[in-house]
XYZ file of N, CA and C in Angstrom:
810
model
N 60.839 4.071 12.681
C 60.335 4.637 11.756
C 59.075 2.650 11.687
N 58.134 3.425 11.434
C 57.096 2.835 10.860
C 57.777 1.288 9.834
N 56.647 0.501 10.149
C 56.893 0.035 8.846
C 54.900 0.132 7.931
N 55.303 -0.002 6.488
C 53.870 -0.091 5.707
C 54.235 -1.210 4.965
N 54.733 -1.935 4.749
C 54.120 -3.230 4.173
C 54.333 -2.978 2.668
N 55.437 -2.389 2.078
C 55.900 -1.931 1.311
C 54.998 -0.949 0.391
N 54.100 0.501 1.344
C 52.918 0.906 1.266
C 52.059 0.824 0.605
N 51.740 -1.170 1.006
C 50.398 -1.333 1.428
C 50.077 -0.139 2.981
N 48.312 -0.234 3.250
C 47.878 1.285 3.656
C 47.078 0.280 4.810
N 47.567 -0.008 5.924
C 46.986 -0.791 6.959
C 46.208 -1.233 6.605
N 45.050 -1.073 6.913
C 43.636 -0.988 6.316
C 43.575 -2.861 5.571
N 44.205 -2.444 4.205
C 44.389 -3.627 3.202
C 45.366 -4.736 3.935
N 46.641 -4.296 4.874
C 47.884 -4.979 5.134
C 47.155 -6.109 5.864
N 48.109 -7.193 5.448
C 48.005 -8.228 6.722
C 47.017 -9.210 6.614
N 46.078 -9.021 6.002
C 44.232 -9.647 6.290
C 44.624 -10.749 6.087
N 43.691 -11.723 6.807
C 43.736 -13.037 6.813
C 42.407 -14.050 6.349
N 40.893 -13.373 5.458
C 40.021 -13.040 5.324
C 39.304 -15.072 6.074
N 40.379 -15.791 5.019
C 39.363 -16.818 5.568
C 40.059 -17.544 6.704
N 40.126 -17.074 7.993
C 40.387 -17.030 8.352
C 39.715 -16.730 9.858
N 39.561 -17.278 10.668
C 37.920 -17.438 12.292
C 39.249 -16.533 12.475
N 37.339 -16.243 13.341
C 37.494 -14.269 13.950
C 38.396 -15.114 15.799
N 39.173 -14.663 15.989
C 39.350 -14.898 16.827
C 38.474 -14.056 18.465
N 38.005 -12.685 18.446
C 36.803 -12.522 19.314
C 35.446 -12.353 18.214
N 35.020 -13.225 19.466
C 33.782 -13.009 18.552
C 32.347 -13.092 19.109
N 31.009 -12.684 19.236
C 30.315 -11.660 19.588
C 29.593 -13.383 20.199
N 29.610 -14.466 19.713
C 28.451 -15.430 20.921
C 29.726 -14.997 21.917
N 31.048 -14.871 21.931
C 31.867 -15.308 23.628
C 31.530 -13.980 23.564
N 31.208 -12.981 22.939
C 30.807 -11.145 23.984
C 30.103 -11.381 25.041
N 28.721 -11.748 24.338
C 27.719 -11.822 24.271
C 27.500 -12.556 25.886
N 27.859 -13.544 25.751
C 28.689 -15.387 26.797
C 28.645 -14.166 27.830
N 29.893 -13.778 27.980
C 30.190 -12.777 29.172
C 28.806 -11.949 29.431
N 29.156 -10.734 28.671
C 27.876 -9.881 28.728
C 26.602 -10.723 29.376
N 25.839 -11.237 29.227
C 24.766 -12.343 29.871
C 25.037 -12.486 31.340
N 27.114 -13.154 31.436
C 26.440 -13.571 32.898
C 26.778 -12.247 33.489
N 27.353 -10.910 33.146
C 27.994 -10.243 33.962
C 26.364 -9.783 34.049
N 25.904 -8.467 33.333
C 24.590 -8.470 33.513
C 23.408 -9.910 34.052
N 23.709 -10.962 34.028
C 22.287 -12.212 35.047
C 21.161 -12.192 34.000
N 21.741 -12.005 32.349
C 20.291 -12.336 31.475
C 20.417 -14.055 30.771
N 19.186 -14.214 31.368
C 18.729 -15.317 30.554
C 19.518 -15.563 29.039
N 19.995 -17.163 28.721
C 20.811 -17.077 26.916
C 18.847 -17.352 26.176
N 18.275 -16.465 25.826
C 17.439 -16.679 24.994
C 17.221 -15.319 23.837
N 16.271 -15.584 23.068
C 16.410 -15.278 21.220
C 16.223 -13.717 21.428
N 15.747 -13.012 20.731
C 15.520 -11.970 19.996
C 13.904 -11.811 19.382
N 13.847 -11.279 18.187
C 12.921 -11.738 17.389
C 14.375 -11.481 15.754
N 13.102 -12.667 15.565
C 13.604 -13.040 13.751
C 14.118 -12.003 13.288
N 13.158 -10.286 13.150
C 13.425 -9.811 12.386
C 13.556 -8.538 13.135
N 14.665 -8.001 12.824
C 15.343 -7.268 13.620
C 15.548 -5.746 12.323
N 15.682 -4.518 12.957
C 16.788 -2.771 12.271
C 16.746 -2.701 13.080
N 17.365 -1.493 11.998
C 18.947 -0.565 12.374
C 17.944 0.721 11.889
N 18.218 1.601 13.328
C 17.502 2.530 12.819
C 18.403 3.720 12.672
N 19.851 3.647 12.581
C 20.691 4.277 12.778
C 20.510 6.490 13.767
N 19.530 7.094 13.250
C 19.598 8.351 13.405
C 18.188 8.597 14.717
N 17.902 7.030 14.512
C 17.435 6.961 15.990
C 15.910 7.033 16.032
N 15.314 8.091 14.844
C 14.037 8.381 14.691
C 12.301 7.925 14.996
N 12.927 6.174 14.124
C 11.695 5.264 14.095
C 11.539 5.592 15.916
N 12.331 4.621 16.458
C 12.412 4.300 17.978
C 12.096 5.021 19.345
N 11.953 6.479 18.608
C 11.948 8.128 19.705
C 10.327 7.635 18.857
N 9.864 7.478 18.230
C 9.149 7.865 17.470
C 7.799 6.086 18.688
N 8.777 5.464 17.988
C 8.093 3.386 18.373
C 7.379 4.655 20.678
N 8.639 4.571 20.964
C 8.156 5.363 22.355
C 7.630 6.226 22.869
N 7.726 7.439 22.361
C 6.559 8.322 21.963
C 4.816 8.331 22.030
N 4.811 7.208 21.544
C 3.374 6.030 21.836
C 3.202 5.045 22.420
N 4.109 4.584 22.558
C 4.142 3.493 23.628
C 3.722 2.520 22.981
N 4.397 2.194 21.925
C 4.526 1.050 21.192
C 5.776 -0.189 20.761
N 6.877 0.716 22.243
C 8.296 0.092 21.881
C 7.676 -0.697 23.730
N 8.812 -1.415 23.587
C 9.311 -2.287 25.005
C 10.767 -2.575 25.032
N 11.304 -1.735 26.032
C 12.488 -2.730 25.795
C 12.791 -4.569 25.700
N 13.104 -4.855 25.449
C 13.735 -6.085 25.330
C 15.111 -6.173 25.682
N 14.306 -7.710 27.480
C 15.782 -7.836 28.148
C 16.116 -8.837 27.850
N 16.318 -9.155 26.464
C 17.061 -10.023 26.523
C 18.223 -10.251 25.740
N 18.525 -8.932 25.203
C 19.478 -8.270 24.663
C 20.690 -7.634 25.469
N 21.087 -8.945 25.214
C 22.651 -8.208 25.758
C 23.863 -7.478 25.901
N 23.605 -6.846 24.481
C 24.598 -5.662 24.008
C 25.202 -5.055 25.083
N 26.525 -3.825 25.172
C 26.602 -2.977 26.177
C 26.510 -2.433 25.876
N 26.372 -2.699 24.527
C 26.736 -0.455 23.942
C 25.024 -0.201 23.454
N 23.629 -0.406 23.891
C 22.914 0.240 23.207
C 21.726 -0.903 23.459
N 20.871 -0.445 23.517
C 19.538 -0.940 23.506
C 18.209 -1.687 22.027
N 18.086 -2.847 22.489
C 17.369 -3.190 21.985
C 15.432 -2.968 21.911
N 15.000 -2.796 21.450
C 13.768 -2.785 21.843
C 12.307 -2.774 21.391
N 11.620 -3.665 21.724
C 10.210 -4.884 20.264
C 9.425 -3.817 20.076
N 8.199 -4.133 18.937
C 7.384 -4.400 18.997
C 7.067 -4.504 17.744
N 5.801 -4.276 16.825
C 4.692 -5.381 16.378
C 4.407 -4.403 15.453
N 4.957 -4.924 13.803
C 3.012 -4.292 13.056
C 3.110 -5.226 12.052
N 1.965 -5.203 11.624
C 1.423 -6.426 10.744
C 1.404 -7.445 10.742
N 1.630 -8.011 11.790
C 1.435 -9.503 12.563
C 3.274 -9.628 12.485
N 3.965 -8.933 12.359
C 5.403 -9.472 13.220
C 6.135 -8.379 14.115
N 6.116 -9.577 14.906
C 7.535 -8.600 15.683
C 8.789 -8.202 14.523
N 8.763 -7.051 15.650
C 10.662 -6.829 16.078
C 11.190 -6.066 16.794
N 12.577 -7.000 16.627
C 13.354 -6.027 17.233
C 14.081 -4.918 16.819
N 14.342 -3.725 17.465
C 14.821 -2.461 17.553
C 16.204 -1.780 17.653
N 17.386 -1.302 17.158
C 18.089 -0.977 18.496
C 18.114 0.940 16.856
N 18.711 1.719 17.625
C 18.460 2.891 17.194
C 19.859 3.019 17.554
N 20.327 4.491 16.840
C 20.896 5.303 16.895
C 22.652 4.786 16.239
N 22.889 3.086 16.199
C 23.717 2.806 15.746
C 24.700 3.631 14.442
N 25.015 4.781 14.239
C 25.017 5.061 13.062
C 26.287 5.402 12.487
N 27.060 4.684 11.335
C 29.024 4.226 10.836
C 29.116 3.150 10.514
N 29.330 2.592 9.045
C 29.334 1.144 8.952
C 29.995 0.962 10.293
N 30.963 1.131 11.159
C 31.754 -0.246 12.227
C 30.680 0.032 13.256
N 29.653 0.434 13.999
C 28.858 0.663 14.763
C 27.794 -0.513 14.308
N 27.497 -0.293 12.950
C 26.238 -0.549 12.181
C 26.728 -2.462 12.524
N 27.668 -2.577 11.791
C 27.976 -3.906 11.589
C 28.149 -4.348 12.943
N 28.996 -3.857 13.963
C 28.601 -4.764 15.147
C 27.808 -4.900 16.181
N 26.861 -4.682 16.347
C 25.652 -4.622 16.135
C 25.090 -5.913 15.295
N 25.429 -5.939 13.787
C 24.415 -6.908 13.135
C 25.947 -8.274 13.787
N 26.312 -7.937 13.634
C 27.302 -9.361 14.487
C 26.156 -10.119 15.627
N 26.011 -9.123 16.418
C 25.191 -9.327 17.617
C 23.672 -9.936 18.188
N 23.583 -9.054 16.843
C 22.417 -9.463 16.688
C 21.725 -10.592 15.620
N 22.411 -10.921 14.889
C 22.685 -12.982 14.545
C 22.892 -13.165 15.216
N 23.669 -13.540 15.891
C 24.109 -14.276 17.203
C 23.230 -14.395 18.337
N 22.542 -13.282 18.966
C 20.747 -13.627 19.736
C 19.514 -14.021 18.974
N 19.760 -14.574 17.740
C 18.581 -14.984 17.280
C 17.904 -14.048 16.091
N 18.612 -13.683 15.589
C 17.997 -12.854 14.240
C 18.171 -13.091 12.852
N 17.195 -13.716 12.448
C 17.707 -13.661 10.936
C 16.815 -12.755 9.852
N 16.793 -12.356 9.778
C 16.779 -11.204 8.776
C 17.075 -9.647 10.030
N 17.495 -8.376 8.934
C 17.717 -7.628 9.436
C 17.955 -6.606 7.961
N 16.480 -5.661 8.415
C 16.511 -4.716 7.245
C 16.951 -2.821 8.619
N 17.753 -2.428 7.633
C 18.608 -0.798 7.706
C 18.364 -0.106 6.933
N 17.056 1.258 7.642
C 16.974 1.700 6.794
C 17.578 3.235 7.430
N 18.423 3.929 7.245
C 19.170 5.505 7.143
C 19.132 6.375 6.306
N 19.245 7.442 7.247
C 18.530 8.569 6.386
C 19.561 8.720 5.163
N 19.759 9.513 4.777
C 20.580 9.940 3.310
C 20.900 11.138 2.188
N 22.004 11.565 2.171
C 21.734 12.983 1.616
C 21.292 12.367 -0.211
N 20.985 13.193 -0.114
C 20.782 13.613 -2.368
C 21.927 13.772 -3.117
N 22.560 12.773 -3.989
C 23.623 13.057 -5.121
C 23.193 12.917 -5.778
N 22.360 12.230 -6.933
C 21.548 12.647 -8.005
C 20.273 13.023 -7.754
N 19.953 13.822 -7.942
C 18.967 14.713 -8.099
C 17.538 13.883 -8.573
N 17.495 13.137 -8.738
C 16.432 12.279 -9.544
C 14.582 12.848 -9.300
N 14.311 13.090 -8.049
C 13.403 13.672 -7.260
C 13.537 14.675 -6.098
N 11.944 16.046 -5.967
C 12.627 16.562 -4.367
C 12.886 15.110 -3.399
N 13.372 14.701 -2.293
C 12.794 14.599 -1.412
C 12.002 14.969 -0.275
N 11.218 14.573 0.702
C 11.905 12.615 0.781
C 11.591 11.362 0.193
N 12.243 10.526 -0.146
C 12.132 9.181 -0.952
C 12.823 8.775 -0.176
N 13.219 7.226 -1.179
C 13.371 5.586 -0.753
C 14.052 5.679 -1.459
N 14.903 4.879 -1.410
C 15.911 3.539 -2.054
C 16.263 2.097 -1.243
N 16.187 0.710 -2.690
C 16.652 -0.258 -2.195
C 17.899 0.429 -2.791
N 18.453 -0.553 -1.968
C 20.117 -0.085 -1.989
C 20.798 -1.299 -2.302
N 21.276 -1.389 -3.687
C 21.715 -3.025 -3.946
C 23.009 -2.463 -4.541
N 23.609 -1.927 -4.828
C 24.768 -1.483 -4.455
C 25.059 -0.356 -3.629
N 26.805 -0.833 -2.761
C 27.029 0.652 -2.567
C 28.480 0.442 -1.636
N 29.614 1.289 -2.752
C 30.939 1.911 -2.788
C 31.227 1.990 -1.313
N 32.221 1.313 -1.052
C 33.414 1.018 0.132
C 34.236 1.552 0.044
N 33.504 2.975 0.419
C 34.815 4.708 0.798
C 34.585 4.264 2.432
N 34.704 3.161 3.427
C 34.470 2.996 4.415
C 34.870 2.546 4.645
N 35.860 2.223 6.684
C 36.645 1.053 6.857
C 35.996 -0.648 6.890
N 35.626 -0.898 7.449
C 35.190 -1.833 7.955
C 35.197 -2.880 6.842
N 34.270 -1.904 5.825
C 34.247 -3.852 4.950
C 35.762 -4.467 4.236
N 36.076 -3.931 5.126
C 38.101 -4.056 4.180
C 38.703 -5.238 5.429
N 37.574 -5.482 6.826
C 38.036 -6.454 7.426
C 37.618 -7.572 7.186
N 36.227 -7.577 5.826
C 35.786 -8.725 6.276
C 36.034 -9.215 4.232
N 35.977 -8.202 3.318
C 36.225 -8.801 2.240
C 37.066 -8.522 1.596
N 38.281 -8.455 1.278
C 39.407 -8.137 -0.109
C 38.755 -7.049 -0.686
N 39.854 -5.876 -0.645
C 39.004 -4.753 -1.903
C 38.498 -4.821 -2.874
N 37.246 -4.034 -3.029
C 36.613 -4.231 -4.562
C 36.197 -2.301 -4.930
N 35.711 -2.147 -5.927
C 34.637 -1.090 -5.009
C 33.881 -1.060 -5.234
N 32.617 -2.579 -4.913
C 30.845 -2.245 -4.807
C 31.253 -3.061 -3.205
N 30.262 -2.621 -1.860
C 30.026 -4.280 -1.783
C 28.426 -4.525 -2.952
N 27.893 -5.450 -2.546
C 26.296 -6.010 -3.138
C 25.429 -6.251 -2.297
N 24.162 -5.991 -2.396
C 22.843 -6.610 -1.742
C 22.924 -8.353 -1.791
N 22.243 -9.023 -1.808
C 21.915 -10.730 -2.560
C 20.999 -10.187 -3.013
N 21.328 -10.922 -4.250
C 20.323 -10.526 -5.381
C 18.755 -10.921 -5.738
N 18.532 -12.208 -4.950
C 17.163 -12.078 -4.738
C 17.021 -12.219 -3.613
N 17.685 -11.643 -2.697
C 16.435 -10.158 -1.634
C 16.166 -9.451 -2.404
N 16.531 -9.153 -2.999
C 15.713 -7.210 -4.242
C 15.097 -7.975 -5.079
N 15.707 -9.441 -5.775
C 14.252 -9.304 -6.190
C 13.128 -9.824 -5.492
N 13.547 -10.128 -3.806
C 12.279 -10.610 -3.997
C 11.333 -8.754 -3.810
N 11.700 -8.173 -3.399
C 10.756 -7.308 -2.991
C 10.391 -6.229 -4.572
N 10.658 -7.131 -5.565
C 9.909 -6.890 -6.297
C 8.749 -6.140 -6.182
N 8.412 -4.635 -6.851
C 7.509 -4.573 -6.903
C 6.374 -4.442 -5.375
N 6.811 -4.739 -4.707
C 6.354 -4.751 -2.844
C 5.759 -3.163 -3.580
N 6.346 -2.186 -3.596
C 5.910 -1.013 -3.429
C 5.687 -0.417 -3.932
N 4.720 -0.135 -4.769
C 4.219 -0.887 -6.112
C 2.628 0.405 -5.402
N 2.154 0.458 -4.932
C 1.172 1.394 -4.006
C 1.498 2.375 -3.305
N 3.010 2.419 -2.338
C 3.362 2.531 -1.545
C 2.790 4.122 -1.850
N 3.135 5.051 -0.820
C 2.506 6.369 -1.050
C 3.412 7.577 -0.972
N 5.209 6.651 -0.645
C 6.012 7.399 -1.132
C 6.513 6.626 -1.729
N 7.807 7.114 -3.328
C 8.386 6.625 -3.622
C 8.920 5.644 -3.660
N 9.769 5.031 -4.004
C 11.076 3.752 -3.692
C 11.657 3.727 -4.402
N 12.977 3.681 -4.998
C 13.205 3.360 -6.198
C 14.459 2.606 -5.518
N 15.454 1.802 -7.180
C 16.336 1.237 -6.204
C 17.347 1.450 -7.008
N 18.455 0.997 -6.736
C 20.151 2.014 -6.759
C 21.252 1.881 -6.322
N 22.166 2.375 -6.488
C 23.324 2.174 -5.916
C 23.587 3.518 -4.836
N 23.964 3.578 -4.064
C 25.385 4.262 -3.530
C 26.030 4.672 -2.942
N 26.799 5.812 -1.852
C 27.845 6.206 -1.995
C 28.501 5.888 0.035
N 28.370 4.860 0.252
C 28.897 4.810 1.777
C 30.735 5.276 2.604
N 30.133 6.772 3.329
C 31.549 7.404 3.555
C 31.405 7.593 4.899
N 32.774 7.180 6.265
C 33.020 6.820 7.061
C 33.319 8.194 7.251
N 33.458 9.467 6.884
C 33.165 10.955 6.883
C 32.292 12.070 6.530
N 30.520 12.034 7.185
C 30.596 12.850 6.288
C 30.695 14.437 6.420
N 31.600 15.420 7.055
C 31.543 16.489 6.640
C 33.107 16.635 5.208
N 33.443 15.373 5.832
C 34.052 15.419 3.829
C 34.020 15.318 3.072
N 32.624 15.011 2.556
C 31.637 15.099 1.179
C 31.925 16.404 0.370
N 34.128 16.014 -0.096
C 33.847 17.520 -1.229
C 32.698 17.819 -2.631
N 32.960 19.316 -2.827
C 32.367 19.183 -3.498
C 33.113 17.784 -5.269
N 34.580 18.228 -5.695
C 34.996 17.160 -7.090
C 34.525 15.674 -6.523
N 33.394 15.426 -4.519
C 34.177 13.354 -4.442
C 32.576 13.387 -5.122
N 32.658 14.498 -4.921
C 30.076 14.288 -4.858
C 30.444 14.410 -6.042
N 30.917 15.594 -8.185
C 31.684 15.519 -8.799
C 30.832 13.719 -9.380
N 32.471 13.227 -8.838
C 32.539 11.589 -8.542
C 31.825 11.024 -8.238
N 30.406 10.794 -7.168
C 29.379 10.184 -7.678
C 28.744 9.760 -8.711
N 28.540 11.494 -8.897
C 27.529 11.708 -10.152
C 28.159 11.161 -11.103
N 29.122 11.024 -11.096
C 29.671 9.864 -12.817
C 29.221 8.747 -12.800
N 29.054 7.749 -11.420
C 29.209 6.387 -11.458
C 27.972 5.793 -10.673
N 26.844 7.164 -10.694
C 25.272 7.183 -10.702
C 25.320 6.412 -9.782
N 25.424 7.086 -8.770
C 25.275 7.238 -6.674
C 24.737 7.211 -6.638
N 23.485 7.820 -6.199
C 21.960 8.140 -6.236
C 22.470 8.666 -4.653
N 22.723 8.635 -3.507
C 22.732 8.644 -1.949
C 24.209 8.783 -1.130
N 24.011 9.114 -0.658
C 24.835 8.871 0.028
C 24.902 8.624 1.563
N 25.690 7.678 2.171
C 25.409 7.548 3.751
C 26.124 6.452 3.760
N 26.168 6.008 5.479
C 27.420 5.492 6.181
C 27.232 4.320 6.842
N 26.082 3.073 5.694
C 26.879 1.302 6.923
C 25.728 0.413 5.705
N 25.825 0.730 4.479
C 25.268 0.478 3.451
C 26.505 -0.949 2.723
N 27.637 -0.061 2.876
C 28.682 -1.528 2.236
C 29.280 -1.761 2.950
N 29.230 -1.798 4.352
C 29.890 -2.731 5.629
C 28.629 -3.902 6.031
N 27.540 -3.555 5.799
C 26.337 -4.430 5.840
C 26.568 -5.167 5.324
N 26.893 -4.630 3.484
C 27.098 -5.665 2.598
C 27.670 -6.200 2.409
N 29.310 -6.455 3.086
C 30.052 -7.053 2.824
C 29.833 -8.298 4.286
N 29.430 -7.969 5.389
C 29.201 -8.645 6.277
C 28.356 -9.741 6.005
N 27.210 -9.001 5.133
C 26.396 -10.093 4.989
C 26.672 -11.035 3.950
N 27.404 -10.849 3.435
C 27.867 -11.979 2.482
C 28.949 -12.896 2.506
N 29.654 -12.847 3.667
C 31.320 -12.882 4.128
C 30.618 -13.968 5.386
N 29.205 -13.434 6.176
C 28.651 -14.909 7.175
C 27.448 -14.913 6.372
N 26.408 -14.829 5.391
C 25.651 -15.396 4.696
C 24.690 -15.514 5.654
N 24.337 -14.144 5.981
C 23.591 -13.346 6.814
C 22.201 -12.399 5.553
N 20.927 -12.996 5.868
C 20.166 -11.826 5.130
C 20.194 -10.338 5.800
N 20.541 -9.550 4.660
C 20.765 -8.029 5.685
C 19.967 -6.977 4.106
N 19.132 -6.264 4.377
C 18.240 -5.526 3.018
C 18.619 -4.519 3.587
N 19.438 -2.751 3.183
C 19.652 -1.981 3.112
C 18.964 -1.415 2.300
N 17.683 -0.389 3.222
C 17.493 0.704 2.284
C 17.752 2.428 2.945
N 18.633 3.292 2.388
C 18.695 4.850 1.804
C 17.288 5.517 1.807
N 16.289 6.449 3.023
C 15.953 7.698 2.687
C 16.405 8.876 2.433
N 16.074 9.664 1.354
C 16.720 10.199 1.342
C 15.844 11.909 1.750
N 16.307 12.156 2.988
C 15.893 12.998 3.061
C 16.668 14.564 3.149
N 17.422 14.648 2.408
C 18.949 15.905 2.698
C 19.104 16.189 1.708
N 19.243 17.869 1.250
C 20.449 18.169 0.122
C 22.111 18.199 0.399
N 21.825 18.089 1.702
C 23.257 17.664 2.302
C 23.310 19.029 2.933
N 22.196 20.212 3.866
C 21.833 21.022 4.192
C 22.929 22.001 2.528
N 22.187 22.075 2.066
C 23.445 23.241 0.714
C 21.806 23.722 0.288
N 20.845 24.006 1.449
C 19.346 24.463 0.837
C 18.903 24.503 1.942
N 18.059 26.047 1.479
C 17.782 26.295 3.358
C 16.130 25.064 3.542
N 16.067 25.236 4.316
C 14.322 24.319 4.867
C 15.068 22.557 4.700
N 15.888 22.560 4.568
C 16.844 20.858 4.468
C 16.280 20.076 5.603
N 16.522 18.905 5.352
C 16.119 17.984 6.419
C 15.597 17.594 7.110
N 13.762 17.890 6.272
C 12.398 17.780 6.354
C 12.003 16.050 5.476
N 11.704 15.304 7.205
C 11.936 13.873 7.109
C 10.327 13.424 6.709
N 9.717 13.981 6.412
C 7.825 13.810 7.049
C 6.984 13.774 8.396
N 6.891 13.005 7.942
C 5.217 13.081 9.698
C 6.631 12.408 10.811
N 6.198 12.667 11.930
C 7.449 11.860 12.661
C 8.592 11.365 12.284
N 9.636 12.745 11.654
C 10.413 12.563 11.138
C 10.243 11.742 10.195
N 10.275 11.695 8.784
C 9.868 10.189 8.969
C 9.564 8.702 9.154
N 8.845 8.816 10.470
C 9.647 8.085 10.994
C 8.116 6.133 10.000
N 6.334 7.285 10.502
C 5.615 6.407 10.151
C 5.799 5.618 8.654
N 6.401 6.285 7.426
C 7.116 6.563 5.964
C 8.109 4.680 6.544
N 8.706 5.181 7.437
C 9.259 3.662 7.201
C 8.946 3.083 8.078
N 7.973 2.609 8.711
C 7.611 1.721 9.537
C 6.623 1.176 8.230
N 6.212 1.674 7.457
C 4.991 1.286 7.350
C 6.119 0.555 5.639
N 6.918 0.875 5.388
C 8.265 0.648 4.488
C 8.752 -0.917 5.127
N 9.291 -1.342 6.114
C 9.221 -2.166 7.151
C 9.000 -3.081 7.434
N 8.009 -3.074 7.767
C 6.578 -3.778 7.830
C 6.504 -4.967 5.776
N 6.448 -3.606 5.169
C 6.036 -4.591 3.574
C 7.509 -5.546 3.173
N 8.435 -4.411 3.178
C 9.351 -6.147 3.251
C 9.639 -6.582 4.148
N 9.589 -6.871 6.044
C 9.792 -7.939 6.353
C 8.409 -8.817 5.751
N 6.626 -8.745 5.040
C 6.715 -9.482 4.874
C 7.165 -10.637 4.281
N 7.274 -9.378 2.802
C 7.625 -9.959 2.244
C 9.897 -11.246 1.691
N 10.052 -10.419 2.691
C 11.464 -11.423 2.534
C 10.998 -12.133 4.108
N 10.460 -12.038 4.912
C 10.734 -13.150 5.649
C 9.734 -14.594 4.749
N 9.351 -14.366 4.438
C 8.186 -15.847 4.061
C 9.269 -16.341 2.917
N 10.106 -15.562 2.837
C 11.360 -16.526 1.744
C 12.520 -17.414 2.351
N 12.519 -16.605 3.919
C 13.687 -16.993 4.979
C 13.358 -18.091 5.989
N 12.009 -17.386 6.516
C 11.533 -17.952 7.669
C 10.587 -18.985 7.239
N 10.668 -20.030 7.462
C 10.076 -21.632 8.326
C 8.489 -20.719 8.809
């Protein structure tokens, strides 16, 4: 018979939040560099998570990105590109809370000092027709990864200082950029109508798969992370859905990233 700690689900049981991790990204990368014969060098200060992979594919198609030889991750490739005088590192297709945080840990251990995530999201509250962006200031923790970093609560929150630093940054941006909360889920194909209705009651604007975990990681590790939801669809419930814009939304996303990085790096980087 299984032991269930008095009915507490395993994801909440036996956590020791004040204890250090036995397995660290620094140690993993040390061994990866040894095996791959990679010198111990840094990646760009500003990095991007592109869960859909559309931004990476667009950059590669135009010959604007190059493979970063200093990236020692076993699971992904990191590319570098430039925008607005800023050098960026970017990893594509790191979709979902656990994968996104795994890559975030390794990015910061490799020299990243600011992480921006732009993830395609499904509309919950129909504030306007897609596509548009949301600066995610809080995310409902309906995933698993955040509970390994931070004790149980309803929401993970962005750093208020980072969000306030973006005030007015997108006033002239050609695509609407709103601010609000989202629902982070591990199971996109279990978004039932009763669950969606409950999220509408919470006034959550969109559903995505990474922000709650990234913000929990950011708070605990004291790392600067800002997450954007690119609301591109209504969860396939209308014909002609998932139209993201030019270059599968990559043109607008790259412009958004460049503006955010320009605002935030002056606050964070020397």
